[in-house]
Amino acid sequence: MTDIATRLLGRIGRGYRVVGPFSLVLVALVLAAIFAPWLAPNDPNSQNLLGRLKPPGTEARGILYLLGSDELGRDLLSRIIYGARVSLSVALLSVVLSGVVGTTLGMAAGYLRGWTEAVIMRLADIFLSIPAILLAIITVAVLGPGFVNVILVLALTRWPRYARVAYGQTLSVANMPYVRLARAMGASWPRVLLRHILPNIIAAMAVIATLEFGLMVLFEAGLSFLGLGVQPPTPSWGATLSVGRNYVTSAWWIATFPGICLFLLVLSVNLIGDRLSEYLNPKSR
């Protein structure tokens, strides 16, 4: 028992050394998004044409640009902080919405079987056969860009992944003795799903949601980069990157700093998701 405990503590320690610093990065970005009005040194939409394209650390008309300014003289640091709020909000809401829809449909397909299973899983196959970013671009082009529409589009394109995982997990749990007993005692299928099946598959769904979170951040940035996401003047990392590509040689900081934040956020979420997957997988213990 002592050797097993020692090996387990060693694995936890190694995992923390890898994930720990990136967990702090994620916490810092989340706190920056929550307290953006108090942390941002300037109004993110305030223009100062005399201070346009100023490099980091310079000052113009009494405004200190710690990370430089953009083409309209707006403070890049303030726009990055407020952009974190947009990226995290879109990712969180789209993950929650797609997770609820996909998990519900997947559990229904795995438990009810028959025509319900055939309709839901074939519909999921159709959505999965289309590249997600292409489907998102087409849908946004039809519905129009905007904060709410981006969330709906991302949820629409990603629910099949939750549905397939929930479907497979439900098939393995539906034949357990306690599920058959609840069914024999007259429990309705919604009650069986909520009380007996969902608690047993929630861990797997949480891992999928964690990994999907980073992907939602990238999708939102990609749509904003193409002009189909959150619309100006609302700060967005993707929109800032789109502007920065026009000034790569003369104002490198416009694209560099939002790109670094985007990279750190996605990397942190993916590492945490991988560690969570290992922790919740009994075969890895």
mmCIF file of C-alpha atoms in Angstrom:
data_model
loop_
_atom_site.group_PDB
_atom_site.id
_atom_site.type_symbol
_atom_site.label_atom_id
_atom_site.label_comp_id
_atom_site.label_asym_id
_atom_site.label_seq_id
_atom_site.Cartn_x
_atom_site.Cartn_y
_atom_site.Cartn_z
ATOM 1 C CA MET A 1 0.000 0.000 0.000
ATOM 2 C CA THR A 2 2.870 2.368 0.788
ATOM 3 C CA ASP A 3 4.458 1.823 -2.633
ATOM 4 C CA ILE A 4 1.118 2.403 -4.388
ATOM 5 C CA ALA A 5 0.511 5.606 -2.428
ATOM 6 C CA THR A 6 4.047 6.799 -3.193
ATOM 7 C CA ARG A 7 3.640 6.207 -6.929
ATOM 8 C CA LEU A 8 0.241 7.939 -6.907
ATOM 9 C CA LEU A 9 1.613 10.971 -5.080
ATOM 10 C CA GLY A 10 4.543 11.044 -7.497
ATOM 11 C CA ARG A 11 2.193 11.080 -10.500
ATOM 12 C CA ILE A 12 0.097 13.845 -8.935
ATOM 13 C CA GLY A 13 3.224 15.871 -8.236
ATOM 14 C CA ARG A 14 4.501 15.508 -11.801
ATOM 15 C CA GLY A 15 1.102 16.433 -13.166
ATOM 16 C CA TYR A 16 0.944 19.534 -10.991
ATOM 17 C CA ARG A 17 4.407 20.659 -12.072
ATOM 18 C CA VAL A 18 3.224 20.568 -15.681
ATOM 19 C CA VAL A 19 -0.312 21.899 -15.272
ATOM 20 C CA GLY A 20 0.173 24.138 -12.231
ATOM 21 C CA PRO A 21 1.770 27.154 -13.981
ATOM 22 C CA PHE A 22 -0.740 27.024 -16.809
ATOM 23 C CA SER A 23 -3.578 26.808 -14.284
ATOM 24 C CA LEU A 24 -2.318 30.084 -12.859
ATOM 25 C CA VAL A 25 -2.293 31.560 -16.375
ATOM 26 C CA LEU A 26 -5.905 30.489 -16.894
ATOM 27 C CA VAL A 27 -6.946 31.901 -13.517
ATOM 28 C CA ALA A 28 -5.183 35.183 -14.327
ATOM 29 C CA LEU A 29 -7.003 35.491 -17.669
ATOM 30 C CA VAL A 30 -10.353 34.676 -16.073
ATOM 31 C CA LEU A 31 -9.802 37.257 -13.337
ATOM 32 C CA ALA A 32 -8.741 39.817 -15.940
ATOM 33 C CA ALA A 33 -11.969 39.190 -17.848
ATOM 34 C CA ILE A 34 -14.138 39.454 -14.728
ATOM 35 C CA PHE A 35 -12.496 42.600 -13.384
ATOM 36 C CA ALA A 36 -11.797 44.221 -16.755
ATOM 37 C CA PRO A 37 -13.405 47.592 -15.845
ATOM 38 C CA TRP A 38 -11.056 47.925 -12.887
ATOM 39 C CA LEU A 39 -7.909 46.444 -14.437
ATOM 40 C CA ALA A 40 -7.969 48.140 -17.849
ATOM 41 C CA PRO A 41 -5.912 51.354 -17.657
ATOM 42 C CA ASN A 42 -7.979 53.117 -20.342
ATOM 43 C CA ASP A 43 -11.260 52.979 -22.193
ATOM 44 C CA PRO A 44 -10.744 50.243 -24.839
ATOM 45 C CA ASN A 45 -12.754 52.200 -27.428
ATOM 46 C CA SER A 46 -11.288 55.645 -26.748
ATOM 47 C CA GLN A 47 -9.486 56.879 -29.876
ATOM 48 C CA ASN A 48 -6.390 59.055 -29.937
ATOM 49 C CA LEU A 49 -5.308 59.677 -33.518
ATOM 50 C CA LEU A 50 -2.183 61.517 -32.370
ATOM 51 C CA GLY A 51 -1.140 58.350 -30.548
ATOM 52 C CA ARG A 52 -1.821 55.820 -33.300
ATOM 53 C CA LEU A 53 0.616 52.926 -33.844
ATOM 54 C CA LYS A 54 2.728 53.850 -30.836
ATOM 55 C CA PRO A 55 5.157 51.112 -29.723
ATOM 56 C CA PRO A 56 4.934 49.578 -26.223
ATOM 57 C CA GLY A 57 6.001 51.840 -23.376
ATOM 58 C CA THR A 58 5.414 55.142 -25.161
ATOM 59 C CA GLU A 59 3.162 58.027 -24.126
ATOM 60 C CA ALA A 60 0.953 60.342 -26.169
ATOM 61 C CA ARG A 61 -1.355 63.095 -24.893
ATOM 62 C CA GLY A 62 -0.969 61.872 -21.318
ATOM 63 C CA ILE A 63 -1.826 58.243 -22.133
ATOM 64 C CA LEU A 64 0.795 55.582 -21.423
ATOM 65 C CA TYR A 65 0.585 52.698 -23.859
ATOM 66 C CA LEU A 66 2.141 49.778 -21.983
ATOM 67 C CA LEU A 67 1.585 47.370 -24.892
ATOM 68 C CA GLY A 68 1.373 49.996 -27.617
ATOM 69 C CA SER A 69 -1.616 51.378 -29.523
ATOM 70 C CA ASP A 70 -3.536 50.308 -32.616
ATOM 71 C CA GLU A 71 -4.301 52.096 -35.864
ATOM 72 C CA LEU A 72 -6.846 54.372 -34.157
ATOM 73 C CA GLY A 73 -4.720 55.176 -31.121
ATOM 74 C CA ARG A 74 -6.634 52.859 -28.798
ATOM 75 C CA ASP A 75 -4.804 51.303 -25.862
ATOM 76 C CA LEU A 76 -3.892 47.742 -26.849
ATOM 77 C CA LEU A 77 -3.616 46.488 -23.255
ATOM 78 C CA SER A 78 -7.154 47.638 -22.461
ATOM 79 C CA ARG A 79 -8.497 46.032 -25.619
ATOM 80 C CA ILE A 80 -6.748 42.747 -24.799
ATOM 81 C CA ILE A 81 -8.220 42.718 -21.287
ATOM 82 C CA TYR A 82 -11.731 43.391 -22.565
ATOM 83 C CA GLY A 83 -11.148 40.943 -25.424
ATOM 84 C CA ALA A 84 -10.525 38.210 -22.846
ATOM 85 C CA ARG A 85 -14.024 38.859 -21.516
ATOM 86 C CA VAL A 86 -15.516 38.345 -24.984
ATOM 87 C CA SER A 87 -13.527 35.188 -25.764
ATOM 88 C CA LEU A 88 -14.198 33.523 -22.417
ATOM 89 C CA SER A 89 -17.885 34.477 -22.396
ATOM 90 C CA VAL A 90 -18.502 33.125 -25.889
ATOM 91 C CA ALA A 91 -16.554 29.925 -25.171
ATOM 92 C CA LEU A 92 -18.273 29.283 -21.829
ATOM 93 C CA LEU A 93 -21.815 29.906 -23.053
ATOM 94 C CA SER A 94 -21.346 27.907 -26.250
ATOM 95 C CA VAL A 95 -19.836 24.972 -24.332
ATOM 96 C CA VAL A 96 -22.702 24.975 -21.829
ATOM 97 C CA LEU A 97 -25.370 25.195 -24.539
ATOM 98 C CA SER A 98 -23.825 22.587 -26.832
ATOM 99 C CA GLY A 99 -23.064 20.328 -23.863
ATOM 100 C CA VAL A 100 -26.628 20.403 -22.552
ATOM 101 C CA VAL A 101 -28.160 19.807 -25.986
ATOM 102 C CA GLY A 102 -25.675 17.143 -27.066
ATOM 103 C CA THR A 103 -25.696 15.253 -23.770
ATOM 104 C CA THR A 104 -29.500 15.224 -23.624
ATOM 105 C CA LEU A 105 -29.866 13.964 -27.186
ATOM 106 C CA GLY A 106 -27.092 11.400 -26.766
ATOM 107 C CA MET A 107 -28.618 9.963 -23.588
ATOM 108 C CA ALA A 108 -32.053 9.811 -25.206
ATOM 109 C CA ALA A 109 -30.638 7.976 -28.223
ATOM 110 C CA GLY A 110 -28.721 5.482 -26.095
ATOM 111 C CA TYR A 111 -31.610 4.751 -23.737
ATOM 112 C CA LEU A 112 -34.690 4.844 -25.975
ATOM 113 C CA ARG A 113 -33.021 3.200 -28.992
ATOM 114 C CA GLY A 114 -35.257 2.474 -32.005
ATOM 115 C CA TRP A 115 -36.218 5.345 -34.300
ATOM 116 C CA THR A 116 -35.069 7.927 -31.726
ATOM 117 C CA GLU A 117 -31.566 6.511 -31.874
ATOM 118 C CA ALA A 118 -31.598 6.368 -35.666
ATOM 119 C CA VAL A 119 -32.775 9.976 -36.141
ATOM 120 C CA ILE A 120 -30.481 11.562 -33.555
ATOM 121 C CA MET A 121 -27.316 9.672 -34.464
ATOM 122 C CA ARG A 122 -27.800 10.088 -38.226
ATOM 123 C CA LEU A 123 -28.338 13.799 -37.666
ATOM 124 C CA ALA A 124 -25.131 13.896 -35.636
ATOM 125 C CA ASP A 125 -23.301 12.087 -38.446
ATOM 126 C CA ILE A 126 -24.512 14.698 -40.932
ATOM 127 C CA PHE A 127 -23.206 17.550 -38.783
ATOM 128 C CA LEU A 128 -19.890 15.766 -38.184
ATOM 129 C CA SER A 129 -19.416 15.180 -41.909
ATOM 130 C CA ILE A 130 -19.209 18.939 -42.508
ATOM 131 C CA PRO A 131 -16.040 20.755 -41.331
ATOM 132 C CA ALA A 132 -17.006 22.638 -38.172
ATOM 133 C CA ILE A 133 -15.435 25.959 -39.120
ATOM 134 C CA LEU A 134 -17.054 25.829 -42.580
ATOM 135 C CA LEU A 135 -20.452 25.093 -41.050
ATOM 136 C CA ALA A 136 -19.936 27.944 -38.592
ATOM 137 C CA ILE A 137 -19.017 30.381 -41.360
ATOM 138 C CA ILE A 138 -22.046 29.418 -43.461
ATOM 139 C CA THR A 139 -24.423 29.675 -40.506
ATOM 140 C CA VAL A 140 -23.067 33.044 -39.354
ATOM 141 C CA ALA A 141 -23.317 34.330 -42.915
ATOM 142 C CA VAL A 142 -27.020 33.387 -42.881
ATOM 143 C CA LEU A 143 -27.902 34.562 -39.360
ATOM 144 C CA GLY A 144 -25.580 37.542 -39.343
ATOM 145 C CA PRO A 145 -22.623 38.315 -37.057
ATOM 146 C CA GLY A 146 -23.007 39.265 -33.426
ATOM 147 C CA PHE A 147 -22.358 38.046 -29.891
ATOM 148 C CA VAL A 148 -25.536 35.975 -29.496
ATOM 149 C CA ASN A 149 -25.409 34.553 -33.013
ATOM 150 C CA VAL A 150 -21.805 33.404 -32.560
ATOM 151 C CA ILE A 151 -22.778 31.498 -29.412
ATOM 152 C CA LEU A 152 -25.729 29.850 -31.171
ATOM 153 C CA VAL A 153 -23.601 28.939 -34.178
ATOM 154 C CA LEU A 154 -20.813 27.387 -32.114
ATOM 155 C CA ALA A 155 -23.333 25.410 -30.061
ATOM 156 C CA LEU A 156 -25.029 24.229 -33.262
ATOM 157 C CA THR A 157 -21.783 22.986 -34.786
ATOM 158 C CA ARG A 158 -20.364 21.205 -31.701
ATOM 159 C CA TRP A 159 -23.308 19.396 -30.066
ATOM 160 C CA PRO A 160 -22.708 16.136 -32.046
ATOM 161 C CA ARG A 161 -19.446 15.456 -30.221
ATOM 162 C CA TYR A 162 -21.227 15.487 -26.866
ATOM 163 C CA ALA A 163 -24.053 13.426 -28.321
ATOM 164 C CA ARG A 164 -21.755 10.643 -29.545
ATOM 165 C CA VAL A 165 -19.880 10.392 -26.238
ATOM 166 C CA ALA A 166 -23.106 10.497 -24.205
ATOM 167 C CA TYR A 167 -24.616 7.871 -26.531
ATOM 168 C CA GLY A 168 -21.730 5.456 -26.011
ATOM 169 C CA GLN A 169 -21.636 6.015 -22.259
ATOM 170 C CA THR A 170 -25.399 5.546 -21.962
ATOM 171 C CA LEU A 171 -25.291 2.248 -23.837
ATOM 172 C CA SER A 172 -22.822 0.888 -21.271
ATOM 173 C CA VAL A 173 -24.768 2.171 -18.259
ATOM 174 C CA ALA A 174 -28.318 1.387 -19.439
ATOM 175 C CA ASN A 175 -27.884 -2.353 -18.820
ATOM 176 C CA MET A 176 -26.632 -1.981 -15.256
ATOM 177 C CA PRO A 177 -28.741 -3.779 -12.606
ATOM 178 C CA TYR A 178 -29.794 -0.582 -10.816
ATOM 179 C CA VAL A 179 -31.057 0.899 -14.096
ATOM 180 C CA ARG A 180 -33.057 -2.230 -14.913
ATOM 181 C CA LEU A 181 -34.454 -2.229 -11.372
ATOM 182 C CA ALA A 182 -35.547 1.412 -11.640
ATOM 183 C CA ARG A 183 -37.191 0.653 -14.964
ATOM 184 C CA ALA A 184 -38.970 -2.397 -13.499
ATOM 185 C CA MET A 185 -40.303 -0.289 -10.618
ATOM 186 C CA GLY A 186 -42.019 2.007 -13.095
ATOM 187 C CA ALA A 187 -39.614 4.949 -13.212
ATOM 188 C CA SER A 188 -40.154 7.140 -16.270
ATOM 189 C CA TRP A 189 -37.323 7.431 -18.790
ATOM 190 C CA PRO A 190 -36.580 11.105 -17.969
ATOM 191 C CA ARG A 191 -36.215 10.156 -14.316
ATOM 192 C CA VAL A 192 -33.937 7.240 -15.180
ATOM 193 C CA LEU A 193 -31.760 9.483 -17.330
ATOM 194 C CA LEU A 194 -31.466 12.234 -14.721
ATOM 195 C CA ARG A 195 -31.178 10.139 -11.562
ATOM 196 C CA HIS A 196 -29.284 7.058 -12.681
ATOM 197 C CA ILE A 197 -27.500 7.596 -15.990
ATOM 198 C CA LEU A 198 -26.401 11.244 -15.977
ATOM 199 C CA PRO A 199 -24.453 11.004 -12.665
ATOM 200 C CA ASN A 200 -22.465 8.088 -14.115
ATOM 201 C CA ILE A 201 -21.489 9.796 -17.355
ATOM 202 C CA ILE A 202 -21.008 13.371 -16.124
ATOM 203 C CA ALA A 203 -17.261 12.863 -15.625
ATOM 204 C CA ALA A 204 -16.732 11.911 -19.266
ATOM 205 C CA MET A 205 -18.840 14.849 -20.402
ATOM 206 C CA ALA A 206 -16.842 17.219 -18.202
ATOM 207 C CA VAL A 207 -13.626 16.121 -19.925
ATOM 208 C CA ILE A 208 -15.165 16.735 -23.355
ATOM 209 C CA ALA A 209 -16.397 20.154 -22.241
ATOM 210 C CA THR A 210 -12.932 21.116 -21.009
ATOM 211 C CA LEU A 211 -11.300 20.156 -24.283
ATOM 212 C CA GLU A 212 -14.076 21.834 -26.289
ATOM 213 C CA PHE A 213 -13.588 25.091 -24.388
ATOM 214 C CA GLY A 214 -10.224 25.751 -26.016
ATOM 215 C CA LEU A 215 -11.656 24.899 -29.419
ATOM 216 C CA MET A 216 -14.514 27.367 -28.890
ATOM 217 C CA VAL A 217 -11.991 30.096 -28.111
ATOM 218 C CA LEU A 218 -10.227 29.369 -31.404
ATOM 219 C CA PHE A 219 -13.496 29.265 -33.344
ATOM 220 C CA GLU A 220 -14.589 32.610 -31.905
ATOM 221 C CA ALA A 221 -11.224 34.148 -32.728
ATOM 222 C CA GLY A 222 -11.369 32.692 -36.236
ATOM 223 C CA LEU A 223 -14.854 34.059 -36.905
ATOM 224 C CA SER A 224 -13.885 37.469 -35.534
ATOM 225 C CA PHE A 225 -10.725 37.397 -37.638
ATOM 226 C CA LEU A 226 -12.901 36.905 -40.722
ATOM 227 C CA GLY A 227 -15.281 39.671 -39.653
ATOM 228 C CA LEU A 228 -18.113 37.226 -38.848
ATOM 229 C CA GLY A 229 -17.822 37.257 -35.071
ATOM 230 C CA VAL A 230 -18.303 39.979 -32.483
ATOM 231 C CA GLN A 231 -18.492 43.258 -34.359
ATOM 232 C CA PRO A 232 -16.389 46.408 -33.838
ATOM 233 C CA PRO A 233 -15.877 48.436 -31.801
ATOM 234 C CA THR A 234 -16.300 45.611 -29.248
ATOM 235 C CA PRO A 235 -12.769 44.360 -28.439
ATOM 236 C CA SER A 236 -11.982 40.847 -29.627
ATOM 237 C CA TRP A 237 -8.687 39.006 -29.906
ATOM 238 C CA GLY A 238 -9.558 37.681 -33.343
ATOM 239 C CA ALA A 239 -10.538 41.113 -34.661
ATOM 240 C CA THR A 240 -7.351 42.610 -33.233
ATOM 241 C CA LEU A 241 -5.307 39.931 -34.993
ATOM 242 C CA SER A 242 -7.123 40.746 -38.214
ATOM 243 C CA VAL A 243 -6.140 44.396 -37.883
ATOM 244 C CA GLY A 244 -2.608 43.513 -36.871
ATOM 245 C CA ARG A 245 -1.913 41.537 -40.042
ATOM 246 C CA ASN A 246 -1.971 44.827 -41.964
ATOM 247 C CA TYR A 247 0.734 46.298 -39.725
ATOM 248 C CA VAL A 248 3.013 43.318 -39.124
ATOM 249 C CA THR A 249 6.112 45.121 -40.397
ATOM 250 C CA SER A 250 5.388 48.544 -38.908
ATOM 251 C CA ALA A 251 3.439 47.730 -35.706
ATOM 252 C CA TRP A 252 4.215 44.129 -34.768
ATOM 253 C CA TRP A 253 2.719 44.482 -31.269
ATOM 254 C CA ILE A 254 -0.894 44.701 -32.525
ATOM 255 C CA ALA A 255 -0.916 41.061 -33.650
ATOM 256 C CA THR A 256 1.769 39.686 -31.320
ATOM 257 C CA PHE A 257 0.287 40.315 -27.875
ATOM 258 C CA PRO A 258 -3.285 39.109 -28.610
ATOM 259 C CA GLY A 259 -1.773 36.082 -30.345
ATOM 260 C CA ILE A 260 0.296 35.250 -27.251
ATOM 261 C CA CYS A 261 -2.781 35.552 -25.005
ATOM 262 C CA LEU A 262 -4.785 33.328 -27.345
ATOM 263 C CA PHE A 263 -1.990 30.746 -27.411
ATOM 264 C CA LEU A 264 -1.621 30.690 -23.611
ATOM 265 C CA LEU A 265 -5.369 30.409 -23.031
ATOM 266 C CA VAL A 266 -5.880 27.490 -25.414
ATOM 267 C CA LEU A 267 -2.735 25.708 -24.228
ATOM 268 C CA SER A 268 -3.732 26.075 -20.575
ATOM 269 C CA VAL A 269 -7.245 24.738 -21.152
ATOM 270 C CA ASN A 270 -5.997 21.790 -23.221
ATOM 271 C CA LEU A 271 -3.382 20.796 -20.643
ATOM 272 C CA ILE A 272 -5.945 20.964 -17.857
ATOM 273 C CA GLY A 273 -8.343 18.905 -19.962
ATOM 274 C CA ASP A 274 -5.693 16.246 -20.609
ATOM 275 C CA ARG A 275 -4.832 16.047 -16.912
ATOM 276 C CA LEU A 276 -8.516 15.844 -16.004
ATOM 277 C CA SER A 277 -8.974 13.026 -18.524
ATOM 278 C CA GLU A 278 -6.115 11.066 -16.985
ATOM 279 C CA TYR A 279 -7.414 11.656 -13.472
ATOM 280 C CA LEU A 280 -10.956 10.545 -14.261
ATOM 281 C CA ASN A 281 -9.881 7.508 -16.313
ATOM 282 C CA PRO A 282 -9.660 4.491 -13.967
ATOM 283 C CA LYS A 283 -7.337 2.655 -16.375
ATOM 284 C CA SER A 284 -4.651 5.319 -15.928
ATOM 285 C CA ARG A 285 -4.563 4.975 -12.154
#
